[in-house]
DNA sequence: CGGCGTTGGTGAAGCGGTTCACTGAAACGT
DNA sequence: ACGTTTCAGTGAACCGCTTCACCAACGCCG
């Protein structure tokens, strides 16, 4: 491509020439290694005058590091994951890194492709919110680049760390809350997770339902708000409408609100709704969404800390467990 | 960094050796240029067997192109900009490109830094939603890399294209709607835009207000939902509460909803609210937010088309003007 | 004073591709 | 049969930085 180049960027060799040093010395100086304070200063000056700034691509090729952290989201359409991405992007900036954000759009095949792509891009580390935590690819990947998982733990234990949600606790919290208010017929809307129908959280849902004597129907919520709304519509207009819908993400709950409004059903009088993230918008709905809060700031900080440490070569693999908290607003009716 | 490398990735030279060709031939073959069909096939085979895939970094250094498009958002906390980013990411994937998303967080200085950083990353093009459309940096930048602006046109005309909102029309639509419903004292909440207090859209607001005989108060809405809510709270609790708030983005309107709820004010009976984006959540609020709709899909497609064309070296610079549409829901009271 | 460990610096070989200038052979026109 | 185009493919020079091995000079110490 012969794009007109006004004046070519200064290279390290020009700086070397200007200072009478070797390129190697300049390279070291700019990173503050192995050279005297005096030359460091001299190089800085010259670089500033020439408007020199190291080319990140060349640097990446030579050193194998890019300063980028890959963020692979399972479903970026979900507002909570958007919040997470924004938060992570911001937190990384404070560490002089930045995020390469990719979106698997709920598709495990795409997730695999994108994960490899990130590795090829030489990200220094990656944070993933896996669609398919059981894929064996994660293990291979983790041998090349530090991987930090958010949400579910990856099946393969070679990761650099994970920020795991205590879903058992979260589920218990939500289901007990619903039972205490007299709900028994409950629809559980979970995001579609292709590979593992028997993932721990789902198992725990049925186990807890048994324990609490609840009558549960698990429904797969597809990807994207319109599709979720369709699913919810079918659910609410069915012959045997459940008393409450427990949604495995606030975003899914928004689809239920929409479907309820369309069907002329009142929340919570006709149907109770419970969420699972606590997204900022949940408090603005009418009624406010009662949900399980996951301290997004804490998650962001933990994930960024883990991945940054791993990217810097520190190896302390850690599993950080997030405890949920019930956030009561008005979307669940008390039948007692 | 001595990260354990299980087995090094295959390089182009190994593929060359395996096929008995030169690296150059392999390079051409894999891109389907200048070589016979037969060798292309042979190279493909060998590459597949060796698990070879071209290293994007090395490729970028040698060719100067990365396949990435930079997306620089003015304020990624704004939900509508999040939607835009998700949409653009998705649309780019269909063109075998991907987005490097950066967030200026409403700060023009950061915007400048990040824009340069994108250029240094050798993105093939960038899409910006400028905080400061008047910065002269855009012009310089556009000489090196194609820039497509969304929202406001950039002051410098060297861009590769722009998707401009017809803000005059949008403002007129909104203000006439409010006037027709008997509102005269109107607060206008605009995002803080540091460099140009007299940007066209703002000027048009006051001009239209004059024409329509409205009593307008322009308020700067800061960055981030909590800060917006604070601003709105101050506005609503003031001695002379306006009859209606016209917010220059739905996200700002959400802050007004929040402040109104806190203050025990009913929407629209006590205060009317009008938005400007039409984000999916706006229909879920109670009452639904009456807003100006900007066909986000059209914007995404237009921007991606423009930037992709420019990145491929086609030079048809174009300005695409987006027409707004009024989307009436229930957040504006009719006083007639 | 000779050997030794630092300190500050150099040269050249990469990193893994792309691309330009060139060549040998085949195809072509007359 | 001969000069001229194509076509397929080659070698080597990059792209701009990092890093490894090595070196000279300079104390320092017994």
mmCIF file of C-alpha atoms (C1' of nucleotides) in Angstrom, chain D residues 1-24:
data_model
loop_
_atom_site.group_PDB
_atom_site.id
_atom_site.type_symbol
_atom_site.label_atom_id
_atom_site.label_comp_id
_atom_site.label_asym_id
_atom_site.label_seq_id
_atom_site.Cartn_x
_atom_site.Cartn_y
_atom_site.Cartn_z
ATOM 1 C "C1'" DA D 1 13.250 -19.256 -36.140
ATOM 2 C "C1'" DC D 2 13.584 -15.207 -33.297
ATOM 3 C "C1'" DG D 3 12.455 -11.378 -30.350
ATOM 4 C "C1'" DT D 4 8.863 -10.439 -26.953
ATOM 5 C "C1'" DT D 5 5.616 -11.184 -23.395
ATOM 6 C "C1'" DT D 6 3.828 -13.733 -19.699
ATOM 7 C "C1'" DC D 7 4.301 -16.984 -15.878
ATOM 8 C "C1'" DA D 8 6.233 -19.259 -11.863
ATOM 9 C "C1'" DG D 9 9.420 -18.862 -8.762
ATOM 10 C "C1'" DT D 10 13.998 -17.275 -6.381
ATOM 11 C "C1'" DG D 11 17.340 -14.428 -3.328
ATOM 12 C "C1'" DA D 12 18.148 -11.078 -0.609
ATOM 13 C "C1'" DA D 13 17.033 -6.912 1.421
ATOM 14 C "C1'" DC D 14 14.213 -5.135 4.301
ATOM 15 C "C1'" DC D 15 10.407 -3.790 8.454
ATOM 16 C "C1'" DG D 16 12.376 -1.602 13.423
ATOM 17 C "C1'" DC D 17 13.404 -3.261 17.522
ATOM 18 C "C1'" DT D 18 15.591 -6.570 21.120
ATOM 19 C "C1'" DT D 19 19.107 -9.344 22.991
ATOM 20 C "C1'" DC D 20 23.060 -12.208 23.286
ATOM 21 C "C1'" DA D 21 27.872 -12.524 23.379
ATOM 22 C "C1'" DC D 22 31.588 -9.930 23.845
ATOM 23 C "C1'" DC D 23 34.810 -6.051 24.983
ATOM 24 C "C1'" DA D 24 37.328 -2.129 26.994
#
